[in-house]
Structures are given as structure tokens and as C-alpha cells.
mmCIF file of C-alpha atoms in Angstrom:
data_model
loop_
_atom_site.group_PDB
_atom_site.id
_atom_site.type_symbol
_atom_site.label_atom_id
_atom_site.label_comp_id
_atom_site.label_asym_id
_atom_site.label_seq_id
_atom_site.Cartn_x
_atom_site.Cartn_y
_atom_site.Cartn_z
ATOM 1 C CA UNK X 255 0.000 0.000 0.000
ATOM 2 C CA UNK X 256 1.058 3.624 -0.473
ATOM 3 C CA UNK X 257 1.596 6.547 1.586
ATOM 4 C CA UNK X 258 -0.169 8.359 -0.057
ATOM 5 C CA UNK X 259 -3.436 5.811 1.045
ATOM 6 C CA UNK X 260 -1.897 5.020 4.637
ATOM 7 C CA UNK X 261 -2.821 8.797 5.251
ATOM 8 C CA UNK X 262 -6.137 8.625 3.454
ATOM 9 C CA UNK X 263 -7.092 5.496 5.574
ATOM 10 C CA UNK X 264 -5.614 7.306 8.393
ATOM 11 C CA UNK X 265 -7.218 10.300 8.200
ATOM 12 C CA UNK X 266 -10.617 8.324 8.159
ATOM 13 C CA UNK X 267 -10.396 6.766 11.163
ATOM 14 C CA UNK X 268 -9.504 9.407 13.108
ATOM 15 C CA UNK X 269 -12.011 11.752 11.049
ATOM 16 C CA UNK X 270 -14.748 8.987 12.056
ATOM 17 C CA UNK X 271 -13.576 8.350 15.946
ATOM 18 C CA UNK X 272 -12.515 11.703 16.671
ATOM 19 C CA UNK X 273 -14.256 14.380 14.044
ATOM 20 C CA UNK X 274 -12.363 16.800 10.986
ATOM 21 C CA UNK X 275 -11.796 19.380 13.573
ATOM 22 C CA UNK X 276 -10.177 17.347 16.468
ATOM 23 C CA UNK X 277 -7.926 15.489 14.600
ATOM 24 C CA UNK X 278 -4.778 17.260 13.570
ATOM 25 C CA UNK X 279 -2.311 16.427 10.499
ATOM 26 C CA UNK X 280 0.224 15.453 13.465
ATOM 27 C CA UNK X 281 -2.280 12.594 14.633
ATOM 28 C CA UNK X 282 -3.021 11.662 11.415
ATOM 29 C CA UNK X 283 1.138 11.437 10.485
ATOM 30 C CA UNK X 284 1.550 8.948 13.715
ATOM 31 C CA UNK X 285 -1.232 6.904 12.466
ATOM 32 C CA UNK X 286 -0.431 6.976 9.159
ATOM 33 C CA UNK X 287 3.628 6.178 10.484
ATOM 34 C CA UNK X 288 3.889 9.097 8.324
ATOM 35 C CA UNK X 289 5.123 12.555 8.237
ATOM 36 C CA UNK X 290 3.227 16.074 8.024
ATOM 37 C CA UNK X 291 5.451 17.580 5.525
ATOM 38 C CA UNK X 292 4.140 14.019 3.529
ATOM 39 C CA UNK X 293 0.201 14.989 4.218
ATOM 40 C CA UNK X 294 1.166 18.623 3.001
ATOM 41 C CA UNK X 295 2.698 17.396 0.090
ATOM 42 C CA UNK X 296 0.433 15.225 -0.786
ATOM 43 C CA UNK X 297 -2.781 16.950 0.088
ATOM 44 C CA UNK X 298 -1.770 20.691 0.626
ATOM 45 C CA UNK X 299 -4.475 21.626 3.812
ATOM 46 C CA UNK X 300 -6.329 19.011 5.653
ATOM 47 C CA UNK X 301 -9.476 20.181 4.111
ATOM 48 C CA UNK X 302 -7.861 18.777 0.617
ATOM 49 C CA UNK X 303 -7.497 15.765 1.959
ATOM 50 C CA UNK X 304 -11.081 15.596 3.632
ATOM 51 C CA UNK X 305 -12.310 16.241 0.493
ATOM 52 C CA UNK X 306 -9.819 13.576 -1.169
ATOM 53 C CA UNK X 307 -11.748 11.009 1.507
ATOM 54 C CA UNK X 308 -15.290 12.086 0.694
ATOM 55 C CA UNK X 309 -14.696 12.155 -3.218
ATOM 56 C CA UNK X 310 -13.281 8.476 -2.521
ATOM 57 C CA UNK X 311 -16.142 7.031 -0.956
ATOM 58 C CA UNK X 312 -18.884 8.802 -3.181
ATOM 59 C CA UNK X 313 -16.973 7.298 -6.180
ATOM 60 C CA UNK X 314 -16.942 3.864 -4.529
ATOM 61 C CA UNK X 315 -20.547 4.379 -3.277
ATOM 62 C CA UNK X 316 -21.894 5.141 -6.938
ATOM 63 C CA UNK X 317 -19.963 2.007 -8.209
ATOM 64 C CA UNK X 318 -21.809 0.109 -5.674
ATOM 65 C CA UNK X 319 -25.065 1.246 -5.943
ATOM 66 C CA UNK X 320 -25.132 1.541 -9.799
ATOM 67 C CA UNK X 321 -26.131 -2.074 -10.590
ATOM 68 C CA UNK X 322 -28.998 -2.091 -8.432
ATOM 69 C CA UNK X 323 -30.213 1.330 -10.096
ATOM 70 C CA UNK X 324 -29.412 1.615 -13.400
ATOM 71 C CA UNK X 325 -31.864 0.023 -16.224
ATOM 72 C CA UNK X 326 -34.800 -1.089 -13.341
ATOM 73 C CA UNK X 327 -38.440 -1.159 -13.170
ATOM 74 C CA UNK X 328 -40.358 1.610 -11.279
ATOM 75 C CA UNK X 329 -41.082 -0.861 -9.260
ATOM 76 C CA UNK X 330 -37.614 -2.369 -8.989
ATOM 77 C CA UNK X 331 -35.876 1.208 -8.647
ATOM 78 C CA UNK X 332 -38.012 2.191 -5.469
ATOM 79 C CA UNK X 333 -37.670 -0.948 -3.732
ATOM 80 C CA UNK X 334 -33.589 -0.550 -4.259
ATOM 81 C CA UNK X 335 -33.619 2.867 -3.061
ATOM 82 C CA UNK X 336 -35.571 1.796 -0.004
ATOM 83 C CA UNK X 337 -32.779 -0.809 0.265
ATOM 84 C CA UNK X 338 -29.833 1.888 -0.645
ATOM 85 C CA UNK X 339 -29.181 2.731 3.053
ATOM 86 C CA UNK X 340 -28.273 -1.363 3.629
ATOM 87 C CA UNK X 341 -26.020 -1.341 1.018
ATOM 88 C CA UNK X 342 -24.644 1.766 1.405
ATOM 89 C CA UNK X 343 -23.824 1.665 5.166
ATOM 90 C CA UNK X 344 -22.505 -2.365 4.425
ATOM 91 C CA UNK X 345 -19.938 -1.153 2.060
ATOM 92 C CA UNK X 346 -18.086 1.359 3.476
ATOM 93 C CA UNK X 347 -19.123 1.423 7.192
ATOM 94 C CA UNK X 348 -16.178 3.693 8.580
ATOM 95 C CA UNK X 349 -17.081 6.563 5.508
ATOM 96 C CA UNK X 350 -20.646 6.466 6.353
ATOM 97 C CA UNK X 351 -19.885 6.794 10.069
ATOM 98 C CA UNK X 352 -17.479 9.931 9.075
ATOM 99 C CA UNK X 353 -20.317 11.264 7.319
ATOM 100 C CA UNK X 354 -23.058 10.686 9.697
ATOM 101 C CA UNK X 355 -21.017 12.501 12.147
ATOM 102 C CA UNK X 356 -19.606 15.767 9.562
ATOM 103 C CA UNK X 357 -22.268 16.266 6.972
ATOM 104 C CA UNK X 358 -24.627 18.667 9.209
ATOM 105 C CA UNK X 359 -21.576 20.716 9.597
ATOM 106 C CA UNK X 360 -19.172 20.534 6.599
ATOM 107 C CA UNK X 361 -20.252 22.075 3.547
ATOM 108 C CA UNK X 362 -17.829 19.835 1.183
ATOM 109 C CA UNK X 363 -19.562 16.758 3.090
ATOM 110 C CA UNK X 364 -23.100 18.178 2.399
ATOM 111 C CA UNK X 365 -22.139 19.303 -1.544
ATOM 112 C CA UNK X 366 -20.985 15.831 -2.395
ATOM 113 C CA UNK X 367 -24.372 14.020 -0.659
ATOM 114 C CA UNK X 368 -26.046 16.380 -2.141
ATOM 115 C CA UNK X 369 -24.568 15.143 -6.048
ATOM 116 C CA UNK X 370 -24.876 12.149 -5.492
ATOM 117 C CA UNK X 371 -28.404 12.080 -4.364
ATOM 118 C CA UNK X 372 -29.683 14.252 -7.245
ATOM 119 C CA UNK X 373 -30.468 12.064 -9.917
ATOM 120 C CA UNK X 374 -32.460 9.850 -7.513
ATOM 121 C CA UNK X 375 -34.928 12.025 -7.149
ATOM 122 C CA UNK X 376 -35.511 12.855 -10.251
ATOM 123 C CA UNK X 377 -35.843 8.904 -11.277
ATOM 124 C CA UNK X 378 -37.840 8.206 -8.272
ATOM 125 C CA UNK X 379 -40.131 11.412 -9.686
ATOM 126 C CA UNK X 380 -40.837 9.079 -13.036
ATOM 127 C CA UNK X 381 -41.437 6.108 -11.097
ATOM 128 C CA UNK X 382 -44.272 7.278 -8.975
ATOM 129 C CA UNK X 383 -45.458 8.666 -11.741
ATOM 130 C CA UNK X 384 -45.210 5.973 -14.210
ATOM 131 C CA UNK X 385 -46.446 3.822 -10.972
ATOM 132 C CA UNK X 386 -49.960 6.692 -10.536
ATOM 133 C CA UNK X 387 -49.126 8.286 -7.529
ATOM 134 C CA UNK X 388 -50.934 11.453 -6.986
ATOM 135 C CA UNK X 389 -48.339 13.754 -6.781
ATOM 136 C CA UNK X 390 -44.778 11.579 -7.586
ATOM 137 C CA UNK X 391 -42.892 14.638 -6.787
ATOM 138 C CA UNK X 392 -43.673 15.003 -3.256
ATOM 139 C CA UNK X 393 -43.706 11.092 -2.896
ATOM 140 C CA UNK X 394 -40.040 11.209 -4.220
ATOM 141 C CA UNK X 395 -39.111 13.764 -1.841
ATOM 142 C CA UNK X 396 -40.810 11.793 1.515
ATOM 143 C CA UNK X 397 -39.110 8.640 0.485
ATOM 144 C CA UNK X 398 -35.852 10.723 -0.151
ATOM 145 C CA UNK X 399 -36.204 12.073 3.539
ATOM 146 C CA UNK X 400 -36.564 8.760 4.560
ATOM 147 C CA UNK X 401 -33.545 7.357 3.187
ATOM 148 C CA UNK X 402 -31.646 9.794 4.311
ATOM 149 C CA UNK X 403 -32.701 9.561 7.840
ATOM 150 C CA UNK X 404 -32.299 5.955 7.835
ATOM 151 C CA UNK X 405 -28.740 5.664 6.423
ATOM 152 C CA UNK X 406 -28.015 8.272 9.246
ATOM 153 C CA UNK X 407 -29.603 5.843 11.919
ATOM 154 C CA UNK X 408 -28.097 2.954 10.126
ATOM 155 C CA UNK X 409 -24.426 4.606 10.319
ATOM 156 C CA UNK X 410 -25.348 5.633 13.701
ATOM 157 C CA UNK X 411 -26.278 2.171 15.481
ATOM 158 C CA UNK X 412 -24.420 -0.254 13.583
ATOM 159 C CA UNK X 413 -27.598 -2.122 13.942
ATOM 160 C CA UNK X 414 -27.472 -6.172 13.135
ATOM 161 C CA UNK X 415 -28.349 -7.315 9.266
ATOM 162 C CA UNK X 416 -31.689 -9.061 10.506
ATOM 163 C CA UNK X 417 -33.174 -5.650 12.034
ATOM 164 C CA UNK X 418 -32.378 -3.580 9.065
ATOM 165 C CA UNK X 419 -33.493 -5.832 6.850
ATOM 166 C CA UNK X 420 -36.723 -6.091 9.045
ATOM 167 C CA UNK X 421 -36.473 -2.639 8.890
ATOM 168 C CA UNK X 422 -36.107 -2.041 5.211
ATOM 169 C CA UNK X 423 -39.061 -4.844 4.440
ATOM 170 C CA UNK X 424 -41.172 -3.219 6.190
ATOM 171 C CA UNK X 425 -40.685 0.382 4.136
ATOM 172 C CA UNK X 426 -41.140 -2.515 0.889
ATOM 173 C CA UNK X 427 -44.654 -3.227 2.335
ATOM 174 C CA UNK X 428 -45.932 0.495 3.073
ATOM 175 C CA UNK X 429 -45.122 0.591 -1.285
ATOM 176 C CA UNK X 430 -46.773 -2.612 -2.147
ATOM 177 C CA UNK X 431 -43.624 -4.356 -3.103
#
């Protein structure tokens, strides 16, 4: 492994344990058995390489998810979304824990949610349409708040599989699927 991702790995950690503005480039350097004038080179500020770490996991998040997403019923689409939190929190449990913990303060954590969440609601718009909902737009938007308040408690609890799967089925039922 590189450095370069010793620090990166590093910096998450500590970012997840201890939060972006308690953890100094020194702490991350002896975890990392690393130096600061590395981090600096590498990264420049610490905010670089916070935003290095979030760009990371939304890239490896939208690799994950896409299968499940792309090319899928209405049907199909809303009942992977309801599961998105599962697989989200399952992949990368230590960046979802980071960003659990930063997003309601760090605008660069908040930006890049906001990206990648985007497109889904404009797909899950179509879906409740194509599916006769009333008014698909505001269903899109409640199920939206709900995903994003259960990845949160998700991240939060490091609840077992069985519950949020129990969990998860029964959003599945409240949509008939």
C-alpha cells in the first residue's frame, strides 16, 4: 500500500472516531507512520485531503449502488432505493460513520451528498409517476427524507443485518412491493 493511502485510511479513522476538527495532520502522520510535511505534500491543507476522503467514498458508493439502479423497473428502482441505506452503510461502514457525524456541519460533506443524491430524485419522480401516484414529486421527496434519515440511523447504530433488513421490508410493504 502507499503513503499516499496510509494517510487517506488514516485520516478516516480518526475523522470517524474523533471528528475533521479534532484530529490534527500530526495525529493523522503517527497513524499513518507518516510525516506532516508528507500529508502537506500530498494533500496541501487538511481540508484537501477531507475532500480527497469524501470524493473516494462517493466514487466507490456510486460504483456500488449503480447495478442495483441503473436500467430497473419503477417498481424495482423504489424498492432498491428503499434498500440503498443497507447497502450503502454495508460497504463502506467507517465513511458512512465519518459522514453521519460531519455532513450537518461541513459544507464539502453536504455538496458531495447532495450530487450524489440528485439524480435519484428525479428517477424516483418518473417512477411514482409511471407507478400513478398522486403527486410523484412530493412522494419522491418523503421517500428521499426517509432514506436519508435511515442511512443516518443505520451509520449511527451499527444495527445487526436481521433488524435492518426487518427494517427495510417493512418500508417494501408500506409501497406494495
Amino acid at each position: 500500500m502507499s503513503k499516499r493511502q496510509d494517510i487517506l485510511d488514516a485520516a478516516l479513522r480518526l475523522f470517524t472516531e474523533n471528528g475533521v476538527r479534532a484530529t490534527s495532520t500530526k495525529s493523522i502522520a503517527q497513524e499513518a507512520e507518516s510525516s506532516e510535511g508528507l500529508i502537506f505534500k500530498h494533500f496541501v491543507t487538511k481540508d484537501n485531503l477531507l475532500e480527497e476522503i469524501i470524493k473516494k467514498g462517493y466514487q466507490a458508493a456510486a460504483k456500488t449502488t449503480s447495478p442495483y439502479l441503473i436500467g430497473q423497473t419503477p417498481q424495482e428502482y423504489v424498492a432498491n432505493m428503499i434498500e440503498l441505506p443497507i447497502i450503502l452503510t454495508r460497504s463502506n461502514p467507517d465513511f458512512w460513520q465519518m459522514q453521519y457525524k460531519i455532513m450537518p456541519l461541513n459544507p464539502i460533506s453536504s455538496r458531495y451528498h447532495e450530487n450524489f443524491m440528485r439524480p435519484c430524485f428525479e428517477r424516483l419522480t418518473e417512477c411514482f409517476e409511471s407507478l400513478d401516484y398522486p403527486e410523484p414529486d412530493l412522494e419522491a421527496e418523503l421517500l428521499l427524507i426517509h432514506i436519508d434519515g435511515v442511512w443516518k440511523y443505520f451509520a449511527a447504530n451499527q444495527l445487526d443485518l436481521e433488524k435492518e433488513n426487518a427494517l427495510v421490508a417493512t418500508m417494501k410493504k408500506k409501497y406494495n412491493l
